[in-house]
Amino acid sequence: MLGGMGEVVRPDRESQWLKGVLDLAVLAVLAREGSAYGYSLLRSLADAGLPGLRGGTVYPLLGRLEDDGLVQSEWTVADGAPARRYFALTPAGRQVLAEGRDGWSSFADRMTRALEV
Amino acid sequence: MEGMRPVDGMRVDVLEYCRVLASQLRLAGLPESRVRVVVQDVLAHVEATGEDPVEAFGQPTDYAAQWARPPGVLRVLGLMVATAVAFPGFWLVFTAFTSPAPWAGAVPVTPFLVSMVVGTAVAGAVQPWTVGLWLERRAGRRVGRGRSPLDAVVAALTWAVLIVLTLVVVQRVLKPDGDGRTLFSVPRRVLLAVGLGGMALSFVLPSPGVQTMPRSPADHRSWWARVRSLLAGTGNRRRF
């Protein structure tokens, strides 16, 4: 797998990085799109450069975000189709996203400097 | 651990997957309202993507572990004791209704009745929460791989050993020789109340091997509307 700067990144290392920030990526998708259901959220994450995520990873994460009050969900029913749960950001989620975005920028800058040879 | 993958070319039935998943979540102690949401998310996802549920979520035992810790020793012991208390309720109610003693009087408790209650309690609680639980967790890691004949053999052998052991112990200890001895008497209403309480408890306790589909969280019908729908033969249609 190729990383952003062209180096080969071990998949297990990248998945470790992702574990720490996937919640922010999910919050950011919801901030951009207003609301999304599970599958559309996975597609948006793939479009944003995070392909290959599975439902078994994203739904428990959404559950934890909802427990923490950062997202809220609502069921919608369409004829002949299973009920879908749409997720949307709460004000608390918007605040955590803003803080997380700042924190990530700062961390990424410091890490980039730390990795300079 | 991702668990076992389905056999190549064998597509997993999503409803079967959801039933097994619901059972694993209930055994772990997840509230039923949450079980409905987790299962419905799986259904909606598979419907939208056409993915195999095991490919998308992993085996039910492993996916359930992401929502709740698997049942620990204390929880299993507690449920075993509760089942042992609840399960003989059927015998007590049966005895309360069929005892030839006067209706307002006391029901004689014979060694036979005690044997049946103790035997039912031990067999009904020990097998499900030991071997039954192990088999259920095993089934939750084998969705899409077909049933293992070994599981059926283990279950049958366990039941046979447990029943024989219970009968031997009951014969040796209580000697229910059918001579009509009365150990003590219990007012019929007390027997009935205890029995009905046990029956009610047994309906709400989770049990390994019971794999029922949870109701959709989007189904806001009253319980009476659901009963009418069931009686009309439309209760099992998918309302997801």
Tab-separated table of C-alpha atoms in Angstrom:
chain	number	residue	atom	x	y	z
A	1	MET	CA	0.000	0.000	0.000
A	2	LEU	CA	1.311	3.448	-0.834
A	3	GLY	CA	1.232	6.167	1.749
A	4	GLY	CA	0.585	9.834	1.147
A	5	MET	CA	4.263	10.656	0.609
A	6	GLY	CA	4.957	7.696	-1.619
A	7	GLU	CA	6.494	5.413	1.014
A	8	VAL	CA	5.277	1.871	1.401
A	9	VAL	CA	3.097	1.714	4.499
A	10	ARG	CA	2.492	-1.600	6.228
A	11	PRO	CA	-1.279	-2.239	6.253
A	12	ASP	CA	-1.298	-3.137	9.958
A	13	ARG	CA	0.478	0.126	10.808
A	14	GLU	CA	-1.997	2.168	8.799
A	15	SER	CA	-4.913	0.398	10.456
A	16	GLN	CA	-3.384	1.265	13.847
A	17	TRP	CA	-3.223	4.943	12.873
A	18	LEU	CA	-6.756	4.808	11.578
A	19	LYS	CA	-8.087	3.345	14.825
A	20	GLY	CA	-7.207	6.533	16.651
A	21	VAL	CA	-8.846	8.939	14.231
A	22	LEU	CA	-11.625	7.027	12.465
A	23	ASP	CA	-14.192	8.615	14.778
A	24	LEU	CA	-13.092	12.060	13.562
A	25	ALA	CA	-13.349	10.947	9.936
A	26	VAL	CA	-16.911	9.733	10.572
A	27	LEU	CA	-17.844	12.977	12.315
A	28	ALA	CA	-16.365	14.934	9.406
A	29	VAL	CA	-18.446	12.977	6.847
A	30	LEU	CA	-21.591	13.713	8.839
A	31	ALA	CA	-20.612	17.379	9.095
A	32	ARG	CA	-20.163	17.565	5.315
A	33	GLU	CA	-23.279	15.641	4.357
A	34	GLY	CA	-25.726	16.642	7.068
A	35	SER	CA	-26.923	13.080	7.587
A	36	ALA	CA	-26.027	9.656	6.264
A	37	TYR	CA	-26.959	6.012	6.757
A	38	GLY	CA	-24.358	3.318	7.317
A	39	TYR	CA	-23.666	2.324	3.738
A	40	SER	CA	-23.610	5.865	2.350
A	41	LEU	CA	-21.224	6.792	5.137
A	42	LEU	CA	-18.898	3.937	4.146
A	43	ARG	CA	-18.991	5.125	0.530
A	44	SER	CA	-18.186	8.670	1.575
A	45	LEU	CA	-15.260	7.452	3.653
A	46	ALA	CA	-14.038	5.458	0.638
A	47	ASP	CA	-14.370	8.546	-1.568
A	48	ALA	CA	-12.360	10.478	1.022
A	49	GLY	CA	-9.494	8.009	0.686
A	50	LEU	CA	-10.431	5.411	3.282
A	51	PRO	CA	-11.588	2.425	1.236
A	52	GLY	CA	-12.058	-1.105	2.513
A	53	LEU	CA	-13.759	-0.278	5.804
A	54	ARG	CA	-16.340	-2.870	6.800
A	55	GLY	CA	-19.746	-2.569	8.386
A	56	GLY	CA	-18.384	-4.537	11.346
A	57	THR	CA	-16.023	-1.631	12.072
A	58	VAL	CA	-18.231	1.365	11.385
A	59	TYR	CA	-21.545	0.429	13.049
A	60	PRO	CA	-20.055	-0.254	16.517
A	61	LEU	CA	-18.166	3.040	16.186
A	62	LEU	CA	-21.409	4.853	15.360
A	63	GLY	CA	-22.984	3.167	18.382
A	64	ARG	CA	-20.228	4.468	20.649
A	65	LEU	CA	-20.494	7.969	19.159
A	66	GLU	CA	-24.229	7.912	19.796
A	67	ASP	CA	-23.696	6.719	23.386
A	68	ASP	CA	-21.312	9.643	23.861
A	69	GLY	CA	-23.924	12.071	22.507
A	70	LEU	CA	-21.819	13.065	19.496
A	71	VAL	CA	-24.264	11.762	16.882
A	72	GLN	CA	-27.975	11.094	16.876
A	73	SER	CA	-29.910	8.654	14.754
A	74	GLU	CA	-33.387	8.325	13.351
A	75	TRP	CA	-35.116	5.392	11.657
A	76	THR	CA	-36.818	5.832	8.334
A	77	VAL	CA	-39.043	3.235	6.732
A	78	ALA	CA	-39.557	2.843	3.006
A	79	ASP	CA	-42.034	0.425	1.438
A	80	GLY	CA	-40.507	-2.946	0.757
A	81	ALA	CA	-37.089	-2.041	2.106
A	82	PRO	CA	-35.589	-2.553	5.539
A	83	ALA	CA	-35.758	0.403	7.909
A	84	ARG	CA	-32.640	2.542	7.661
A	85	ARG	CA	-30.948	4.464	10.423
A	86	TYR	CA	-29.807	7.948	9.469
A	87	PHE	CA	-27.084	9.519	11.546
A	88	ALA	CA	-26.520	13.228	12.092
A	89	LEU	CA	-24.054	15.279	14.080
A	90	THR	CA	-25.081	16.816	17.412
A	91	PRO	CA	-23.710	20.165	18.620
A	92	ALA	CA	-21.401	18.235	20.962
A	93	GLY	CA	-20.193	16.187	17.989
A	94	ARG	CA	-19.515	19.356	16.014
A	95	GLN	CA	-17.435	20.704	18.892
A	96	VAL	CA	-15.468	17.453	19.262
A	97	LEU	CA	-14.830	17.465	15.510
A	98	ALA	CA	-13.492	21.031	15.625
A	99	GLU	CA	-11.209	20.194	18.549
A	100	GLY	CA	-10.126	16.945	16.908
A	101	ARG	CA	-9.349	18.678	13.613
A	102	ASP	CA	-7.136	21.225	15.381
A	103	GLY	CA	-5.499	18.502	17.432
A	104	TRP	CA	-4.820	16.373	14.366
A	105	SER	CA	-3.267	19.284	12.445
A	106	SER	CA	-0.987	20.071	15.342
A	107	PHE	CA	-0.081	16.401	15.854
A	108	ALA	CA	0.527	15.809	12.127
A	109	ASP	CA	2.832	18.869	11.966
A	110	ARG	CA	4.820	17.691	14.965
A	111	MET	CA	4.990	14.136	13.672
A	112	THR	CA	6.149	15.306	10.247
A	113	ARG	CA	8.938	17.287	11.919
A	114	ALA	CA	9.819	14.311	14.102
A	115	LEU	CA	10.135	12.077	11.055
A	116	GLU	CA	12.414	14.427	9.145
A	117	VAL	CA	15.854	12.956	8.619
B	1	MET	CA	-10.194	-12.551	15.430
B	2	GLU	CA	-12.392	-12.491	12.347
B	3	GLY	CA	-13.669	-16.030	12.851
B	4	MET	CA	-14.271	-18.662	10.250
B	5	ARG	CA	-15.178	-17.552	6.780
B	6	PRO	CA	-18.140	-19.114	5.001
B	7	VAL	CA	-17.487	-22.076	2.769
B	8	ASP	CA	-16.528	-20.829	-0.709
B	9	GLY	CA	-19.558	-20.168	-2.877
B	10	MET	CA	-21.953	-20.576	0.068
B	11	ARG	CA	-23.849	-17.374	0.702
B	12	VAL	CA	-25.013	-16.831	4.261
B	13	ASP	CA	-28.720	-16.251	4.790
B	14	VAL	CA	-28.939	-12.844	6.449
B	15	LEU	CA	-31.941	-13.803	8.577
B	16	GLU	CA	-30.093	-16.835	9.931
B	17	TYR	CA	-27.097	-14.599	10.625
B	18	CYS	CA	-29.297	-12.103	12.464
B	19	ARG	CA	-30.974	-14.768	14.595
B	20	VAL	CA	-27.606	-16.154	15.702
B	21	LEU	CA	-26.286	-12.637	16.287
B	22	ALA	CA	-29.338	-11.710	18.375
B	23	SER	CA	-28.835	-14.805	20.511
B	24	GLN	CA	-25.168	-13.921	21.135
B	25	LEU	CA	-26.067	-10.343	22.053
B	26	ARG	CA	-28.786	-11.449	24.474
B	27	LEU	CA	-26.488	-13.963	26.154
B	28	ALA	CA	-23.971	-11.150	26.651
B	29	GLY	CA	-26.671	-9.168	28.443
B	30	LEU	CA	-27.292	-6.437	25.862
B	31	PRO	CA	-30.748	-4.883	26.417
B	32	GLU	CA	-33.364	-6.036	23.896
B	33	SER	CA	-33.828	-2.466	22.604
B	34	ARG	CA	-30.136	-2.406	21.652
B	35	VAL	CA	-30.276	-5.915	20.182
B	36	ARG	CA	-33.001	-4.690	17.807
B	37	VAL	CA	-30.876	-1.768	16.641
B	38	VAL	CA	-27.730	-3.825	16.068
B	39	VAL	CA	-29.612	-6.501	14.128
B	40	GLN	CA	-31.536	-3.952	12.079
B	41	ASP	CA	-28.296	-2.205	11.099
B	42	VAL	CA	-27.009	-5.533	9.765
B	43	LEU	CA	-30.217	-6.169	7.822
B	44	ALA	CA	-30.285	-2.706	6.298
B	45	HIS	CA	-26.592	-2.845	5.416
B	46	VAL	CA	-26.815	-6.224	3.703
B	47	GLU	CA	-29.958	-5.135	1.850
B	48	ALA	CA	-28.218	-1.954	0.621
B	49	THR	CA	-24.879	-3.508	-0.324
B	50	GLY	CA	-25.708	-7.090	-1.246
B	51	GLU	CA	-22.648	-8.114	0.778
B	52	ASP	CA	-22.392	-11.401	2.581
B	53	PRO	CA	-23.087	-10.678	6.288
B	54	VAL	CA	-20.096	-12.723	7.444
B	55	GLU	CA	-17.816	-10.885	5.029
B	56	ALA	CA	-19.165	-7.507	6.146
B	57	PHE	CA	-19.432	-8.062	9.897
B	58	GLY	CA	-17.454	-11.194	10.756
B	59	GLN	CA	-18.946	-14.206	12.503
B	60	PRO	CA	-21.807	-13.378	14.926
B	61	THR	CA	-19.842	-14.308	18.065
B	62	ASP	CA	-17.030	-11.948	17.098
B	63	TYR	CA	-19.323	-9.132	15.997
B	64	ALA	CA	-21.397	-9.452	19.190
B	65	ALA	CA	-18.175	-9.075	21.205
B	66	GLN	CA	-17.803	-5.580	19.738
B	67	TRP	CA	-21.072	-4.563	21.389
B	68	ALA	CA	-20.887	-6.380	24.702
B	69	ARG	CA	-18.426	-8.568	26.525
B	70	PRO	CA	-19.166	-12.275	26.247
B	71	PRO	CA	-20.919	-13.566	29.382
B	72	GLY	CA	-18.455	-14.021	32.245
B	73	VAL	CA	-18.407	-16.746	34.876
B	74	LEU	CA	-20.462	-14.777	37.396
B	75	ARG	CA	-23.168	-13.915	34.861
B	76	VAL	CA	-23.361	-17.522	33.689
B	77	LEU	CA	-23.576	-18.814	37.270
B	78	GLY	CA	-26.270	-16.261	38.092
B	79	LEU	CA	-28.298	-17.236	35.052
B	80	MET	CA	-27.827	-20.918	35.866
B	81	VAL	CA	-29.208	-20.399	39.372
B	82	ALA	CA	-32.090	-18.253	38.082
B	83	THR	CA	-32.960	-20.907	35.516
B	84	ALA	CA	-32.818	-23.605	38.188
B	85	VAL	CA	-35.309	-21.582	40.246
B	86	ALA	CA	-37.567	-20.766	37.304
B	87	PHE	CA	-37.594	-23.970	35.306
B	88	PRO	CA	-39.487	-26.243	37.766
B	89	GLY	CA	-42.328	-23.702	37.828
B	90	PHE	CA	-44.153	-25.766	35.224
B	91	TRP	CA	-44.124	-28.783	37.557
B	92	LEU	CA	-45.389	-26.778	40.489
B	93	VAL	CA	-48.282	-25.316	38.482
B	94	PHE	CA	-49.117	-28.733	37.060
B	95	THR	CA	-49.136	-30.231	40.560
B	96	ALA	CA	-51.191	-27.368	41.983
B	97	PHE	CA	-53.885	-27.978	39.368
B	98	THR	CA	-53.890	-31.785	39.382
B	99	SER	CA	-53.432	-32.640	43.073
B	100	PRO	CA	-56.472	-34.603	44.355
B	101	ALA	CA	-56.369	-32.714	47.673
B	102	PRO	CA	-59.291	-30.358	48.413
B	103	TRP	CA	-58.973	-27.111	46.400
B	104	ALA	CA	-58.791	-24.878	49.479
B	105	GLY	CA	-56.494	-27.258	51.340
B	106	ALA	CA	-52.787	-27.981	51.300
B	107	VAL	CA	-51.038	-29.993	48.605
B	108	PRO	CA	-48.955	-32.908	49.916
B	109	VAL	CA	-45.365	-32.731	48.765
B	110	THR	CA	-44.172	-36.252	48.036
B	111	PRO	CA	-40.652	-37.522	47.360
B	112	PHE	CA	-41.745	-37.944	43.742
B	113	LEU	CA	-42.653	-34.255	43.401
B	114	VAL	CA	-39.397	-33.196	45.060
B	115	SER	CA	-37.499	-35.509	42.710
B	116	MET	CA	-39.169	-34.029	39.676
B	117	VAL	CA	-38.570	-30.450	40.829
B	118	VAL	CA	-34.922	-31.081	41.716
B	119	GLY	CA	-34.329	-33.115	38.559
B	120	THR	CA	-35.923	-30.463	36.350
B	121	ALA	CA	-33.990	-27.695	38.079
B	122	VAL	CA	-30.629	-29.416	37.712
B	123	ALA	CA	-31.111	-30.715	34.173
B	124	GLY	CA	-32.827	-27.551	32.957
B	125	ALA	CA	-30.150	-25.244	34.306
B	126	VAL	CA	-26.895	-27.163	34.046
B	127	GLN	CA	-27.028	-28.385	30.442
B	128	PRO	CA	-28.002	-25.075	28.783
B	129	TRP	CA	-25.497	-22.997	30.742
B	130	THR	CA	-22.534	-25.337	30.320
B	131	VAL	CA	-22.465	-27.446	27.183
B	132	GLY	CA	-25.409	-25.564	25.660
B	133	LEU	CA	-23.609	-22.243	26.014
B	134	TRP	CA	-20.428	-23.720	24.526
B	135	LEU	CA	-22.380	-25.128	21.581
B	136	GLU	CA	-24.164	-21.809	21.047
B	137	ARG	CA	-20.907	-19.875	20.953
B	138	ARG	CA	-19.505	-22.488	18.580
B	139	ALA	CA	-22.550	-22.087	16.339
B	140	GLY	CA	-21.933	-18.335	16.383
B	141	ARG	CA	-18.522	-18.939	14.823
B	142	ARG	CA	-19.724	-21.368	12.176
B	143	VAL	CA	-22.431	-19.448	10.318
B	144	GLY	CA	-22.185	-20.292	6.641
B	145	ARG	CA	-20.247	-23.480	7.254
B	146	GLY	CA	-23.171	-25.816	7.878
B	147	ARG	CA	-24.035	-27.623	11.078
B	148	SER	CA	-21.436	-29.884	12.615
B	149	PRO	CA	-22.666	-33.438	13.347
B	150	LEU	CA	-20.304	-33.382	16.322
B	151	ASP	CA	-22.454	-30.679	17.958
B	152	ALA	CA	-25.597	-32.811	17.798
B	153	VAL	CA	-23.720	-35.815	19.216
B	154	VAL	CA	-22.256	-33.749	22.074
B	155	ALA	CA	-25.679	-32.262	22.911
B	156	ALA	CA	-27.416	-35.661	22.881
B	157	LEU	CA	-24.688	-37.329	24.956
B	158	THR	CA	-24.714	-34.505	27.510
B	159	TRP	CA	-28.454	-34.716	27.951
B	160	ALA	CA	-28.288	-38.504	28.304
B	161	VAL	CA	-25.516	-38.378	30.916
B	162	LEU	CA	-27.253	-35.601	32.840
B	163	ILE	CA	-30.615	-37.360	32.921
B	164	VAL	CA	-29.104	-40.664	34.021
B	165	LEU	CA	-27.004	-38.942	36.698
B	166	THR	CA	-30.011	-36.998	37.981
B	167	LEU	CA	-32.153	-40.138	38.134
B	168	VAL	CA	-29.455	-42.063	39.982
B	169	VAL	CA	-28.914	-39.289	42.525
B	170	VAL	CA	-32.638	-38.799	43.039
B	171	GLN	CA	-33.176	-42.539	43.554
B	172	ARG	CA	-30.315	-42.792	46.031
B	173	VAL	CA	-31.044	-39.655	48.026
B	174	LEU	CA	-34.812	-39.171	47.939
B	175	LYS	CA	-35.986	-42.711	47.264
B	176	PRO	CA	-39.251	-41.724	45.549
B	177	ASP	CA	-40.568	-45.277	45.850
B	178	GLY	CA	-44.165	-44.363	45.241
B	179	ASP	CA	-45.345	-45.353	48.728
B	180	GLY	CA	-47.340	-42.153	49.023
B	181	ARG	CA	-45.249	-40.666	51.818
B	182	THR	CA	-45.825	-36.967	52.447
B	183	LEU	CA	-42.721	-34.993	53.303
B	184	PHE	CA	-44.640	-31.801	54.066
B	185	SER	CA	-47.663	-29.867	52.813
B	186	VAL	CA	-47.896	-26.553	51.018
B	187	PRO	CA	-51.024	-24.399	50.571
B	188	ARG	CA	-52.184	-24.743	46.966
B	189	ARG	CA	-52.170	-20.989	46.363
B	190	VAL	CA	-48.540	-20.781	47.505
B	191	LEU	CA	-47.563	-23.619	45.164
B	192	LEU	CA	-49.454	-21.952	42.328
B	193	ALA	CA	-47.923	-18.522	43.002
B	194	VAL	CA	-44.379	-19.902	43.191
B	195	GLY	CA	-44.947	-21.990	40.065
B	196	LEU	CA	-46.409	-19.106	38.065
B	197	GLY	CA	-43.589	-16.842	39.230
B	198	GLY	CA	-41.057	-19.413	38.047
B	199	MET	CA	-42.809	-19.765	34.691
B	200	ALA	CA	-42.873	-16.009	34.201
B	201	LEU	CA	-39.168	-15.802	35.071
B	202	SER	CA	-38.312	-18.582	32.647
B	203	PHE	CA	-39.947	-16.629	29.820
B	204	VAL	CA	-37.785	-13.551	30.373
B	205	LEU	CA	-34.473	-15.298	31.038
B	206	PRO	CA	-32.157	-15.684	28.058
B	207	SER	CA	-31.356	-19.221	27.106
B	208	PRO	CA	-28.606	-20.617	24.892
B	209	GLY	CA	-30.038	-22.159	21.759
B	210	VAL	CA	-33.073	-19.875	21.574
B	211	GLN	CA	-32.543	-17.905	18.384
B	212	THR	CA	-35.477	-15.616	17.729
B	213	MET	CA	-35.518	-12.619	15.447
B	214	PRO	CA	-35.893	-9.347	17.349
B	215	ARG	CA	-38.601	-6.896	16.393
B	216	SER	CA	-37.618	-4.008	14.146
B	217	PRO	CA	-36.861	-0.819	16.111
B	218	ALA	CA	-38.922	0.999	13.477
B	219	ASP	CA	-41.983	-1.121	14.322
B	220	HIS	CA	-43.912	1.073	16.732
B	221	ARG	CA	-47.125	-0.973	16.763
B	222	SER	CA	-48.667	-1.752	20.144
B	223	TRP	CA	-48.260	-5.277	21.521
B	224	TRP	CA	-51.951	-5.881	20.815
B	225	ALA	CA	-51.559	-4.877	17.176
B	226	ARG	CA	-48.615	-7.276	16.913
B	227	VAL	CA	-50.621	-10.111	18.482
B	228	ARG	CA	-53.482	-9.470	16.018
B	229	SER	CA	-51.005	-9.463	13.158
B	230	LEU	CA	-49.565	-12.756	14.407
B	231	LEU	CA	-53.033	-14.312	14.686
B	232	ALA	CA	-53.871	-13.085	11.189
B	233	GLY	CA	-50.817	-14.903	9.883
B	234	THR	CA	-48.934	-11.777	8.892
B	235	GLY	CA	-46.813	-11.545	12.027
B	236	ASN	CA	-43.782	-13.248	10.552
B	237	ARG	CA	-43.611	-11.140	7.437
B	238	ARG	CA	-40.587	-8.928	7.255
B	239	ARG	CA	-41.357	-5.535	8.689
B	240	PHE	CA	-37.754	-4.364	8.773
